[in-house]
mmCIF file of C-alpha atoms (C1' of nucleotides) in Angstrom:
data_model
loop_
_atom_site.group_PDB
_atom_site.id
_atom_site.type_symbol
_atom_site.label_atom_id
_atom_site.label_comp_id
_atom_site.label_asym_id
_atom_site.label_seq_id
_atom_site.Cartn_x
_atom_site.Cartn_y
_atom_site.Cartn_z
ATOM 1 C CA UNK A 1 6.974 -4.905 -0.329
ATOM 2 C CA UNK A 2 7.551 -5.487 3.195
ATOM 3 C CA UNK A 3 10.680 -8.016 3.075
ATOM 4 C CA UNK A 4 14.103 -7.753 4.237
ATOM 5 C CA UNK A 5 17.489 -7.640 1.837
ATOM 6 C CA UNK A 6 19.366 -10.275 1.204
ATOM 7 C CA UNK A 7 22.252 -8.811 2.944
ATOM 8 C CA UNK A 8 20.051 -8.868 6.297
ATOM 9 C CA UNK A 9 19.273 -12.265 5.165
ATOM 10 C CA UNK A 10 22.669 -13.317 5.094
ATOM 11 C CA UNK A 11 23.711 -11.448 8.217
ATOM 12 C CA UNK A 12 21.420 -13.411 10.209
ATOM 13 C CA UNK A 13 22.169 -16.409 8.758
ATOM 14 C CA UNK A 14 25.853 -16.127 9.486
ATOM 15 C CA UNK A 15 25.424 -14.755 13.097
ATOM 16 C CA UNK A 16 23.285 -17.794 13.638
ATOM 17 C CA UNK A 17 26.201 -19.918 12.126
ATOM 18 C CA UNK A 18 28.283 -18.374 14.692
ATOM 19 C CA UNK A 19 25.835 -18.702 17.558
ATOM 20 C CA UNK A 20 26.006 -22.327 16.916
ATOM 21 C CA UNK A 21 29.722 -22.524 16.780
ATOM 22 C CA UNK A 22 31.115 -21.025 19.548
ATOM 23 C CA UNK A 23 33.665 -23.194 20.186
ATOM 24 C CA UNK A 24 35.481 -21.965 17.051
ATOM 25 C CA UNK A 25 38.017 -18.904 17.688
ATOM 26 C CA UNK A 26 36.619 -17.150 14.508
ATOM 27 C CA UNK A 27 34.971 -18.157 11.707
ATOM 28 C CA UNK A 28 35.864 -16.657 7.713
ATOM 29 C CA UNK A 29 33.931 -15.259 5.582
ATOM 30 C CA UNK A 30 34.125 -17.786 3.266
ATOM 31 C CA UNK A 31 33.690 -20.471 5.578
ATOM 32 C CA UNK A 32 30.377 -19.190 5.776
ATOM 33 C CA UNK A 33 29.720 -18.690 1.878
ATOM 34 C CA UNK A 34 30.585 -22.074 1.253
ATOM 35 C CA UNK A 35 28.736 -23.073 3.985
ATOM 36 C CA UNK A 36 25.103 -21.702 2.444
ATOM 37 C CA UNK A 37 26.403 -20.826 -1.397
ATOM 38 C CA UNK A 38 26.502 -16.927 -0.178
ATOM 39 C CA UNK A 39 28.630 -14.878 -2.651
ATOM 40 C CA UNK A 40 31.704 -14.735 -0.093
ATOM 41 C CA UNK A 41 32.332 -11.010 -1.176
ATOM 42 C CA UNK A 42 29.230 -9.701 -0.593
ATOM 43 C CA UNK A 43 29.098 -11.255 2.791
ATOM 44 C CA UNK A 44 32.308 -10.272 3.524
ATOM 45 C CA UNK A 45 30.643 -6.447 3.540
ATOM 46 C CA UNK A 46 27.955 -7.642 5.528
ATOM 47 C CA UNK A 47 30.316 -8.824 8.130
ATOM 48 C CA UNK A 48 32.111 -5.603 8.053
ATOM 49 C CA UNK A 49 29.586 -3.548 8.249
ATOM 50 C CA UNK A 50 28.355 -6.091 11.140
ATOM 51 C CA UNK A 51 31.726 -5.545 13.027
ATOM 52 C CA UNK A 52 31.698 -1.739 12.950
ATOM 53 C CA UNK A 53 28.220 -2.116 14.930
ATOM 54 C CA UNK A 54 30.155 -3.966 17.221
ATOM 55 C CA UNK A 55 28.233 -7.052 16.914
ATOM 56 C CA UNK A 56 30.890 -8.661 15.161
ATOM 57 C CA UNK A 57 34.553 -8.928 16.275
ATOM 58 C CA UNK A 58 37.048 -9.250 13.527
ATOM 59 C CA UNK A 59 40.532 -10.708 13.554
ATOM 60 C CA UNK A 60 42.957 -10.743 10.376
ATOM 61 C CA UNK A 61 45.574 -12.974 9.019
ATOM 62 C CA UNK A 62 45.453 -16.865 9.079
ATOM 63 C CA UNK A 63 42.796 -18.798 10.854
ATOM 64 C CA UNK A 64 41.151 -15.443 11.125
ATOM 65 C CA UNK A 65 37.327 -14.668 11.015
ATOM 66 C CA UNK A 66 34.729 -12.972 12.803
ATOM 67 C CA UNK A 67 33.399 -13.960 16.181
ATOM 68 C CA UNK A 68 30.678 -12.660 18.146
ATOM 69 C CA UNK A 69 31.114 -9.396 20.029
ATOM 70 C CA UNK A 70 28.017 -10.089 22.230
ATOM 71 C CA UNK A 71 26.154 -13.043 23.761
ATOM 72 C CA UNK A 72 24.123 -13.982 21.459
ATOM 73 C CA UNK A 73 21.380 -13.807 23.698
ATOM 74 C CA UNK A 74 21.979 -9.890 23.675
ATOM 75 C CA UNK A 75 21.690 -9.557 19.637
ATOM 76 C CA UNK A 76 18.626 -8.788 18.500
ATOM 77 C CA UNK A 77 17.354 -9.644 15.163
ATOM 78 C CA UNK A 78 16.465 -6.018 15.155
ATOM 79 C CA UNK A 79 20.163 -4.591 15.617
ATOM 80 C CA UNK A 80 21.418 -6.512 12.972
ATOM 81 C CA UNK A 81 18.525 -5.829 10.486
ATOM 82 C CA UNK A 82 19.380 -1.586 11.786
ATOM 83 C CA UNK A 83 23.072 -2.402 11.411
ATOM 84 C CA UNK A 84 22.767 -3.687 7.683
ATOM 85 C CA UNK A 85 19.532 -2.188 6.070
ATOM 86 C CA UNK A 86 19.988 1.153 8.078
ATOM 87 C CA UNK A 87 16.523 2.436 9.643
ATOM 88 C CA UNK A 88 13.787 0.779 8.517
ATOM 89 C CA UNK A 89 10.164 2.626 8.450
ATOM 90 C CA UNK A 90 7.143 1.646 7.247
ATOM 91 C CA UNK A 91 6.129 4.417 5.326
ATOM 92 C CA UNK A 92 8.574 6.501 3.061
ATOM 93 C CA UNK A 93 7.813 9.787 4.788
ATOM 94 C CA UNK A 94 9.072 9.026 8.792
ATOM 95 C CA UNK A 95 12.598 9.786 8.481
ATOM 96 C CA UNK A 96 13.085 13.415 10.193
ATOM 97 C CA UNK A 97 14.065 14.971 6.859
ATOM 98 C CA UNK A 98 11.247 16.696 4.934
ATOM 99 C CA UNK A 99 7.251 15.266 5.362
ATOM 100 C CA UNK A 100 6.748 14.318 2.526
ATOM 101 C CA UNK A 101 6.381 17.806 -0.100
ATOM 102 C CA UNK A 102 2.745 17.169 0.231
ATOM 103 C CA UNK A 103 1.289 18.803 2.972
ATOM 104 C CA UNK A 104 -1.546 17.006 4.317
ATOM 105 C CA UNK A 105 -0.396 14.158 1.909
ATOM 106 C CA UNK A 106 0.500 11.375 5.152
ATOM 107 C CA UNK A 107 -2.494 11.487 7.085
ATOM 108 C CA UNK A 108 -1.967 8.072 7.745
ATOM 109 C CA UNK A 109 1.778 8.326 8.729
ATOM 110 C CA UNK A 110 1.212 8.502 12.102
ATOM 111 C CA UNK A 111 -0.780 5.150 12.605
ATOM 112 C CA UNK A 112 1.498 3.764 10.878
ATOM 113 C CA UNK A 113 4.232 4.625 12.566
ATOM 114 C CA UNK A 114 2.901 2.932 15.514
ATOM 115 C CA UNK A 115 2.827 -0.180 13.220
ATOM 116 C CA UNK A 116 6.230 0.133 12.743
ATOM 117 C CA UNK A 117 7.270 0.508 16.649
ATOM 118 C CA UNK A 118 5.525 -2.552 17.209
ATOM 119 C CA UNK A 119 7.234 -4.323 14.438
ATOM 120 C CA UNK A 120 10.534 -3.132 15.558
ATOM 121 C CA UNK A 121 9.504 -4.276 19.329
ATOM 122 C CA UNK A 122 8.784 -7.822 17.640
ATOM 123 C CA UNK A 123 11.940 -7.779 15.956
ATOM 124 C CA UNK A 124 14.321 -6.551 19.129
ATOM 125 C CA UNK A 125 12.256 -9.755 20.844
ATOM 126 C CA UNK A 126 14.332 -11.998 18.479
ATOM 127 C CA UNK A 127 17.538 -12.851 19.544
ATOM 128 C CA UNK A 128 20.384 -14.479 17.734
ATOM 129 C CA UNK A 129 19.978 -17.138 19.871
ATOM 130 C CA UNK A 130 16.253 -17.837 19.385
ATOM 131 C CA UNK A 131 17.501 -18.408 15.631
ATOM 132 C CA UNK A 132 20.177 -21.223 16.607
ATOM 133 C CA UNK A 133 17.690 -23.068 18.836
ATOM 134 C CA UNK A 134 15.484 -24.665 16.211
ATOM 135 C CA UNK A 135 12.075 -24.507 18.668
ATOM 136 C CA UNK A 136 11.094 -20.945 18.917
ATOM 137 C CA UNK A 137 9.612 -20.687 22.604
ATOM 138 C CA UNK A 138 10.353 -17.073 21.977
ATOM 139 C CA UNK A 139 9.101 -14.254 23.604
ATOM 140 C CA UNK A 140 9.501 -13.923 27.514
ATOM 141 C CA UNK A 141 13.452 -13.782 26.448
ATOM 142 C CA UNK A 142 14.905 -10.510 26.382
ATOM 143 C CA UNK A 143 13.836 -7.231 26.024
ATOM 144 C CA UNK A 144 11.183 -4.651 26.465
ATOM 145 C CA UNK A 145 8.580 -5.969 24.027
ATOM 146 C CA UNK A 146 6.886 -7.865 27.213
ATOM 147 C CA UNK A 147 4.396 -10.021 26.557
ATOM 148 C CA UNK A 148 4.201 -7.878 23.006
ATOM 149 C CA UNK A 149 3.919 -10.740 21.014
ATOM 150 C CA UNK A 150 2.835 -14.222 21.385
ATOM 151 C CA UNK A 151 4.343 -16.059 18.117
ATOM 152 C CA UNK A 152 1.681 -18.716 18.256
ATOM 153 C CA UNK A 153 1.155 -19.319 14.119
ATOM 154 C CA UNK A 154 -2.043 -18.178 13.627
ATOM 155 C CA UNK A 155 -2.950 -19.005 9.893
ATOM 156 C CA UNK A 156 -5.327 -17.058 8.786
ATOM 157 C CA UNK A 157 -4.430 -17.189 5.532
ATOM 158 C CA UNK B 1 14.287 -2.733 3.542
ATOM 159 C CA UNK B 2 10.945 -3.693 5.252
ATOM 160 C CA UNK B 3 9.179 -0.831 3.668
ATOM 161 C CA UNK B 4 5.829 -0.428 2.162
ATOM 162 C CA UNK B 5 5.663 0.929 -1.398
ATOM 163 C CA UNK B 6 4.124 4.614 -2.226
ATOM 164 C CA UNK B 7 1.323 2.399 -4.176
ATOM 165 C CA UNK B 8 0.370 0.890 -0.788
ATOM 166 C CA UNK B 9 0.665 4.351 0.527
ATOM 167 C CA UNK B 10 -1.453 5.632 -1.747
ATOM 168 C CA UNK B 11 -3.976 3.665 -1.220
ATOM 169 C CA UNK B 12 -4.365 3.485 2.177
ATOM 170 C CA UNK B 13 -4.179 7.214 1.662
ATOM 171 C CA UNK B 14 -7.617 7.073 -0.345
ATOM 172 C CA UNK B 15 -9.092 4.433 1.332
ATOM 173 C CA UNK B 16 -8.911 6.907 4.120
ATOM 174 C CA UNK B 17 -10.363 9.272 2.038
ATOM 175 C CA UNK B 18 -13.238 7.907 1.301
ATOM 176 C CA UNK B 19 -14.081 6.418 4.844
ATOM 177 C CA UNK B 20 -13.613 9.877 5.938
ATOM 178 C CA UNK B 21 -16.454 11.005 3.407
ATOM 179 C CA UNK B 22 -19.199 8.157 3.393
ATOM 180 C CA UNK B 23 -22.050 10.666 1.966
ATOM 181 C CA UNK B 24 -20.209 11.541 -1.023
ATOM 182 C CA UNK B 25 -21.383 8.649 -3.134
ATOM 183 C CA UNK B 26 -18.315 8.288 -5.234
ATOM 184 C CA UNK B 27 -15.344 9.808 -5.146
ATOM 185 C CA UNK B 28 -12.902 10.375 -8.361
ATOM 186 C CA UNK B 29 -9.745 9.011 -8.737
ATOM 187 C CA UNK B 30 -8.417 12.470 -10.392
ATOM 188 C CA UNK B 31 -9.995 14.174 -6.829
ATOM 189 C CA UNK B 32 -8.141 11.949 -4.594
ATOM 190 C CA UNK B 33 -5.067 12.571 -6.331
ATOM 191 C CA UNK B 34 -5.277 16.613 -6.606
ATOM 192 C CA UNK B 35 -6.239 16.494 -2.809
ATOM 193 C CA UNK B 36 -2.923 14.952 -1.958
ATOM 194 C CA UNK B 37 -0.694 15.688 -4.674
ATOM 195 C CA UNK B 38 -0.584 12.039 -6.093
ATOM 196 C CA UNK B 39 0.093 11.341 -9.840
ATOM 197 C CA UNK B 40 -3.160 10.601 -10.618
ATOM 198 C CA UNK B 41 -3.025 7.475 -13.373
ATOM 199 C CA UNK B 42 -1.016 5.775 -10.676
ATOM 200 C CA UNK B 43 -3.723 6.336 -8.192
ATOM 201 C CA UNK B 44 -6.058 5.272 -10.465
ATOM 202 C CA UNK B 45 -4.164 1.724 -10.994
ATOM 203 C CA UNK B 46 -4.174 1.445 -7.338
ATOM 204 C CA UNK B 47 -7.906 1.822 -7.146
ATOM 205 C CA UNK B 48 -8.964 -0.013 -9.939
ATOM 206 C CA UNK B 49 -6.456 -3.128 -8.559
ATOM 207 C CA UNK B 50 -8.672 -2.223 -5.333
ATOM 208 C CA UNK B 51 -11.892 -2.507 -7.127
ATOM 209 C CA UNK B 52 -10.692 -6.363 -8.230
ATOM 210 C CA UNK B 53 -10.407 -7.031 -5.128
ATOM 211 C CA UNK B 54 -13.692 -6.546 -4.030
ATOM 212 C CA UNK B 55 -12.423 -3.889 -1.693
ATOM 213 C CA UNK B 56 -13.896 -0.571 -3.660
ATOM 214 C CA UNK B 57 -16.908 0.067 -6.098
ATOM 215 C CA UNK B 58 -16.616 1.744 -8.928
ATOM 216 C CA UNK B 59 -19.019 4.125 -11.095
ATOM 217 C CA UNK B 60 -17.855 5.330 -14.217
ATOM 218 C CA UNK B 61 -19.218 8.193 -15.859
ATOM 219 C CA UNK B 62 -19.683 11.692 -15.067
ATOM 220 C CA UNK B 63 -19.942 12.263 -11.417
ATOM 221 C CA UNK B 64 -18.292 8.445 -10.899
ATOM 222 C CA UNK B 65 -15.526 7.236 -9.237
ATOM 223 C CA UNK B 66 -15.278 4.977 -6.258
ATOM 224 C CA UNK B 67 -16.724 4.024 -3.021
ATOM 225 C CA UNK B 68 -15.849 1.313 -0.487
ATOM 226 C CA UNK B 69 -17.683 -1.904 -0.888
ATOM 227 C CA UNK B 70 -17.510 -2.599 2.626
ATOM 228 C CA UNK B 71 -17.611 -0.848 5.836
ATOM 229 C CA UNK B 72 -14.494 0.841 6.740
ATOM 230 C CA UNK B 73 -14.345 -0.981 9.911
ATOM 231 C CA UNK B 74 -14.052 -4.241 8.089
ATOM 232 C CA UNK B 75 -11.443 -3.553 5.534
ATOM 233 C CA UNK B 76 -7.990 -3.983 7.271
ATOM 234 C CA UNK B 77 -4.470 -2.484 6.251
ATOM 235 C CA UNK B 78 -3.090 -6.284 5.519
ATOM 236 C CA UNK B 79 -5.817 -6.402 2.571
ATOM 237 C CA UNK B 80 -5.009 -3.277 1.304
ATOM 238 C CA UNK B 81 -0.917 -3.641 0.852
ATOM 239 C CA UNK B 82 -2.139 -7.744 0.150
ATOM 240 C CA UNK B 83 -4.095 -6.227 -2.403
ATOM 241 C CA UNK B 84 -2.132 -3.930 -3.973
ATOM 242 C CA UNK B 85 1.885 -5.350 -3.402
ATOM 243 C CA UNK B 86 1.160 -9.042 -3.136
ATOM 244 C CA UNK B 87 1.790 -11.615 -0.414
ATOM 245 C CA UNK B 88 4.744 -9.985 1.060
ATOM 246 C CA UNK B 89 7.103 -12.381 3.027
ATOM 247 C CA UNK B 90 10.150 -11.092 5.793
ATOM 248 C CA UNK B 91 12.154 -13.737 4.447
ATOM 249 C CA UNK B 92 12.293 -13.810 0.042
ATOM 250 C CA UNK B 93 12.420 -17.392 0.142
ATOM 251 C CA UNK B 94 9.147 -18.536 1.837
ATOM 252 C CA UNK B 95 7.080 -18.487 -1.347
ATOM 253 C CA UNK B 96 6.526 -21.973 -1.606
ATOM 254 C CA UNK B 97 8.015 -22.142 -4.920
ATOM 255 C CA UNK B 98 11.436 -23.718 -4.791
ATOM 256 C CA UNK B 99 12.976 -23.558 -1.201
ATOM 257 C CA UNK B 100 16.142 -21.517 -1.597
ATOM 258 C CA UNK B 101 18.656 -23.788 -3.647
ATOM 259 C CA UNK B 102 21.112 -24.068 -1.520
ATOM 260 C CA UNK B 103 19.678 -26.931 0.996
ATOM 261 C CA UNK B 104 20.310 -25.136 4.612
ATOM 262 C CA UNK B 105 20.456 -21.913 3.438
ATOM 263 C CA UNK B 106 16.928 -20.816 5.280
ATOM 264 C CA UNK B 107 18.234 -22.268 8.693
ATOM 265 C CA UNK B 108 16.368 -18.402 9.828
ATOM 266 C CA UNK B 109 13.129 -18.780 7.456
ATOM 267 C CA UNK B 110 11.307 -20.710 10.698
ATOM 268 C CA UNK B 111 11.589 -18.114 13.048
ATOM 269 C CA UNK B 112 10.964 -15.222 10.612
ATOM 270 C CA UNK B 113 8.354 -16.896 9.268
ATOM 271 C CA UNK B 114 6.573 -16.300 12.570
ATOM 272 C CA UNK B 115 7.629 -12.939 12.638
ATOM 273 C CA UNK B 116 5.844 -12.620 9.147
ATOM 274 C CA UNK B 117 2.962 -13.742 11.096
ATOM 275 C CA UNK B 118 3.036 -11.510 13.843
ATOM 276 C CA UNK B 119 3.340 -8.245 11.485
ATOM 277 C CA UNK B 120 0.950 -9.868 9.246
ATOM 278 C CA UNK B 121 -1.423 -10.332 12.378
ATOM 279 C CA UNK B 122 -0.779 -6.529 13.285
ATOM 280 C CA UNK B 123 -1.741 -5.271 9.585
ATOM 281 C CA UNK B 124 -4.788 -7.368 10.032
ATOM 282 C CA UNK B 125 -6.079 -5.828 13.471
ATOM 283 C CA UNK B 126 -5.632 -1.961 11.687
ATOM 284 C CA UNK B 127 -8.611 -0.988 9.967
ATOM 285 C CA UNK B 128 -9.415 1.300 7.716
ATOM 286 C CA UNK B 129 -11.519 3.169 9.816
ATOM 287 C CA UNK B 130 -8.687 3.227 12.669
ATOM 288 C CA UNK B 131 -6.691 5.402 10.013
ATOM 289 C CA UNK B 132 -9.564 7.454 9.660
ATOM 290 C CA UNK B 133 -9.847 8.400 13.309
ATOM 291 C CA UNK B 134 -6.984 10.488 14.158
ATOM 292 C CA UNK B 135 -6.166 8.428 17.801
ATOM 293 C CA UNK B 136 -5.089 4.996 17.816
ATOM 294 C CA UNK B 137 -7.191 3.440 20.096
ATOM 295 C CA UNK B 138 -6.703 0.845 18.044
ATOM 296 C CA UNK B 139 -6.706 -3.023 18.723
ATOM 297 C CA UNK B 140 -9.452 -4.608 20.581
ATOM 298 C CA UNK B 141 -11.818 -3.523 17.497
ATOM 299 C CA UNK B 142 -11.735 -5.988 15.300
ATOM 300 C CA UNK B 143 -10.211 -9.330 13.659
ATOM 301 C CA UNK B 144 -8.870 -12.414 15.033
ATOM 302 C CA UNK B 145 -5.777 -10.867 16.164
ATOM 303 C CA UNK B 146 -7.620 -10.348 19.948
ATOM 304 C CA UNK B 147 -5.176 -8.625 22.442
ATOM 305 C CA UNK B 148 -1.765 -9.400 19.996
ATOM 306 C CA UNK B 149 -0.770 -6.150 19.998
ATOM 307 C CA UNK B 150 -1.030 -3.211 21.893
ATOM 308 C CA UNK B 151 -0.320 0.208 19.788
ATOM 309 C CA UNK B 152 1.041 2.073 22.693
ATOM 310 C CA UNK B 153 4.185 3.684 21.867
ATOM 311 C CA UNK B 154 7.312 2.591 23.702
ATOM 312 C CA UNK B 155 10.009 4.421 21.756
ATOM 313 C CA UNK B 156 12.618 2.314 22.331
ATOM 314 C CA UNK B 157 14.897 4.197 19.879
ATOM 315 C "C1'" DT C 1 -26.965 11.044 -30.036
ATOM 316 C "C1'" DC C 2 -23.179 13.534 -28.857
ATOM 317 C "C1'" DA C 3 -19.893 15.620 -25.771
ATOM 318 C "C1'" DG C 4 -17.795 15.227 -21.435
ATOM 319 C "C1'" DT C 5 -16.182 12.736 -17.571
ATOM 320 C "C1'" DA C 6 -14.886 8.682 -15.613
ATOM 321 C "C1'" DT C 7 -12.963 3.924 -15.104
ATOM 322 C "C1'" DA C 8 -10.035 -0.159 -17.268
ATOM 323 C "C1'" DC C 9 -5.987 -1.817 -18.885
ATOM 324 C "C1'" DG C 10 -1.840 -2.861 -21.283
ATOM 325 C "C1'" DA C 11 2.580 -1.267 -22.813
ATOM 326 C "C1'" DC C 12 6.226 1.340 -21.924
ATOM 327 C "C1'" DC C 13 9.958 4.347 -19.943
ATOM 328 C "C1'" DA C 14 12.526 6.322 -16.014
ATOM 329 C "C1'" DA C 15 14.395 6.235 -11.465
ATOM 330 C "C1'" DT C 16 15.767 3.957 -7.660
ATOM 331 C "C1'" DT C 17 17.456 0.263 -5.139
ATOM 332 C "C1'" DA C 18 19.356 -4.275 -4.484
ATOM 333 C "C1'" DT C 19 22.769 -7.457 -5.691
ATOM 334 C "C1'" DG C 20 27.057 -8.823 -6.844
ATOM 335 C "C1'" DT C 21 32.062 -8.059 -8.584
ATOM 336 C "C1'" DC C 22 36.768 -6.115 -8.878
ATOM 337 C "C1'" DG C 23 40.817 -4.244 -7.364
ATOM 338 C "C1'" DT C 24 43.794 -2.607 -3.952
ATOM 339 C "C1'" DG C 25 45.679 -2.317 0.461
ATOM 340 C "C1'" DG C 26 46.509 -3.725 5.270
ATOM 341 C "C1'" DT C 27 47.231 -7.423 9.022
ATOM 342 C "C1'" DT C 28 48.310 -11.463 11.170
ATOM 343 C "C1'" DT C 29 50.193 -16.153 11.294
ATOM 344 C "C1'" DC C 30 53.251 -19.592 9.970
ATOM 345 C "C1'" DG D 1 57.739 -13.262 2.930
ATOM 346 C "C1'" DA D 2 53.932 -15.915 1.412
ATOM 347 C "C1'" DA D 3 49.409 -17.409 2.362
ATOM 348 C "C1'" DA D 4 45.034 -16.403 4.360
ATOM 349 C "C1'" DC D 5 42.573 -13.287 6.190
ATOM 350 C "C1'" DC D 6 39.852 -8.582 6.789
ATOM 351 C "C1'" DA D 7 38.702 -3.532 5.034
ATOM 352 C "C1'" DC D 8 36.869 -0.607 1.737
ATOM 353 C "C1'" DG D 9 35.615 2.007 -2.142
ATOM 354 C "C1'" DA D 10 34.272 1.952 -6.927
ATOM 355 C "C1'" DC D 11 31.882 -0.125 -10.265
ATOM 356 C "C1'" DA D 12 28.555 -3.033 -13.081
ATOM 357 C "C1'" DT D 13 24.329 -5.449 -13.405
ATOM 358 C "C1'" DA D 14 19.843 -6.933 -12.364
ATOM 359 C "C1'" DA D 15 15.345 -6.274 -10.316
ATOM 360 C "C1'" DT D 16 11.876 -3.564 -8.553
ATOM 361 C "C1'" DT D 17 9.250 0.679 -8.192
ATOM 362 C "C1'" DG D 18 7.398 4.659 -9.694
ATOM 363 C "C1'" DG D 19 5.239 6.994 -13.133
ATOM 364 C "C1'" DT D 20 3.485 8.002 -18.084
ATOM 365 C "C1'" DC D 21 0.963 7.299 -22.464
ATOM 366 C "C1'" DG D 22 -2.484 5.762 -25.379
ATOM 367 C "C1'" DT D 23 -6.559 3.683 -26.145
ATOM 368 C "C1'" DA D 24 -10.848 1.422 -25.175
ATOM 369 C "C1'" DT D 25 -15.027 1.387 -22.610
ATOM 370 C "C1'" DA D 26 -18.897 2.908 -19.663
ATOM 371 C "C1'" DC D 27 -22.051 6.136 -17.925
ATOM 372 C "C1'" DT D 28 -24.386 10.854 -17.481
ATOM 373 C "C1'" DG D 29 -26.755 14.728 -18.886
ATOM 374 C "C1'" DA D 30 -28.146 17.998 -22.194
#
DNA sequence: TCAGTATACGACCAATTATGTCGTGGTTTC
DNA sequence: GAAACCACGACATAATTGGTCGTATACTGA
């Protein structure tokens, strides 16, 4: 349906928390939990699996906690969405194993795909940072979605 | 994981199907299916959930089975997966029911929110009959998403 | 008018995935 | 060495998706 995981949820929520604490050595897990009534263990994996992407740097024992590996100008919203909900594709079919039994069946894979490359481009345009600074002047920040996106709301709905 | 489902597949799949056959005057549910190898009651729900929305015809009896109700050019891939999944949201808690419990918890809902709209504004610049043409030319056909994205792959990844 | 083909729709089951918990072990600091 | 951390795998549970069944209804053509 189109919506990220909780976990990816949570992940950005705590890198944010981090982005706007930098002055803090590290930060727990369960600082963070309490902070936003997260279930501290299940964050706790979402940290870990954070830190093994290298966006996270961990350090044990007392006053412990995870810190940013990066700038948080250099995270993307994208790497930590990758990092936690693995590959994300549009459509089932795009993932280099077997297309899909059915020969002819995802005519409109390709399209689609492109959908998803732009998606991805909108989401690599996101930086941790943009999240911690409450006005989103976005875009023109980072990466190589130039000019991709201009995240005027547009509500057509 | 910011994926559509196979019923959003599906019928994109058909709608595709049809625009790609616009003298047949009604195409079956059961023929869609056997063409592609999709269970065909399932298909059928997709259509018929289609047909309520004013996005198919349908013609029962012998030789029935459904036609668009508008020009391909006009019916875009956001109505389709709107249609068929529901208002999908990036962020589960943006549903304008109750605003995430826990008070700060959606520090990140802003921002994705407009990242909603930006993927939601790319859905809504695909049409139908872009999925029916093999090459993307894409954007600059129709909506009121003018010049927001430009399908030219940059594979970043 | 009757048989055949089709949609319409609700209920239901099965499979997958997401979410959350538990237990155990290792590491650092005090 | 105890307290406060991280690391990790194995579960258990809940929610969502995917798919089926049965039945009712509508239309066509002989």
């Amino acid at each position: 349906m189109l919506k990220l995981t909780k976990k990816a949820d949570y992940g950005l929520i705590a890198l944010k928390y981090l982005a706007e604490h930098p002055e803090t050595p590290a930060v727990s897990a369960k600082d963070v939990a309490d902070t936003y009534g997260i279930p501290p263990q299940l964050l706790a994996k979402v940290l870990q699996r954070l830190t093994k992407s290298g966006l996270l740097r961990s350090h044990a024992g007392m006053n412990g906690g995870y810190s940013l590996a990066q700038d948080a100008r250099q995270i993307s919203a994208y790497e930590v969405i990758h990092s936690i909900d693995g590959p994300f594709f549009i459509t089932s079919c795009v993932k280099g194993a077997k297309p899909c039994e059915l020969t002819p069946s995802c005519t409109v894979r390709e399209p689609l795909a492109r959908v998803n490359e732009t998606i991805a481009g909108v989401l690599k345009s996101i930086s941790i940072q943009d999240l911690a600074e409450q006005e989103p002047h976005t875009a023109a920040h980072g990466g190589d979605a130039q000019g991709l996106v201009s995240l005027s709301a547009h509500g057509t709905e």
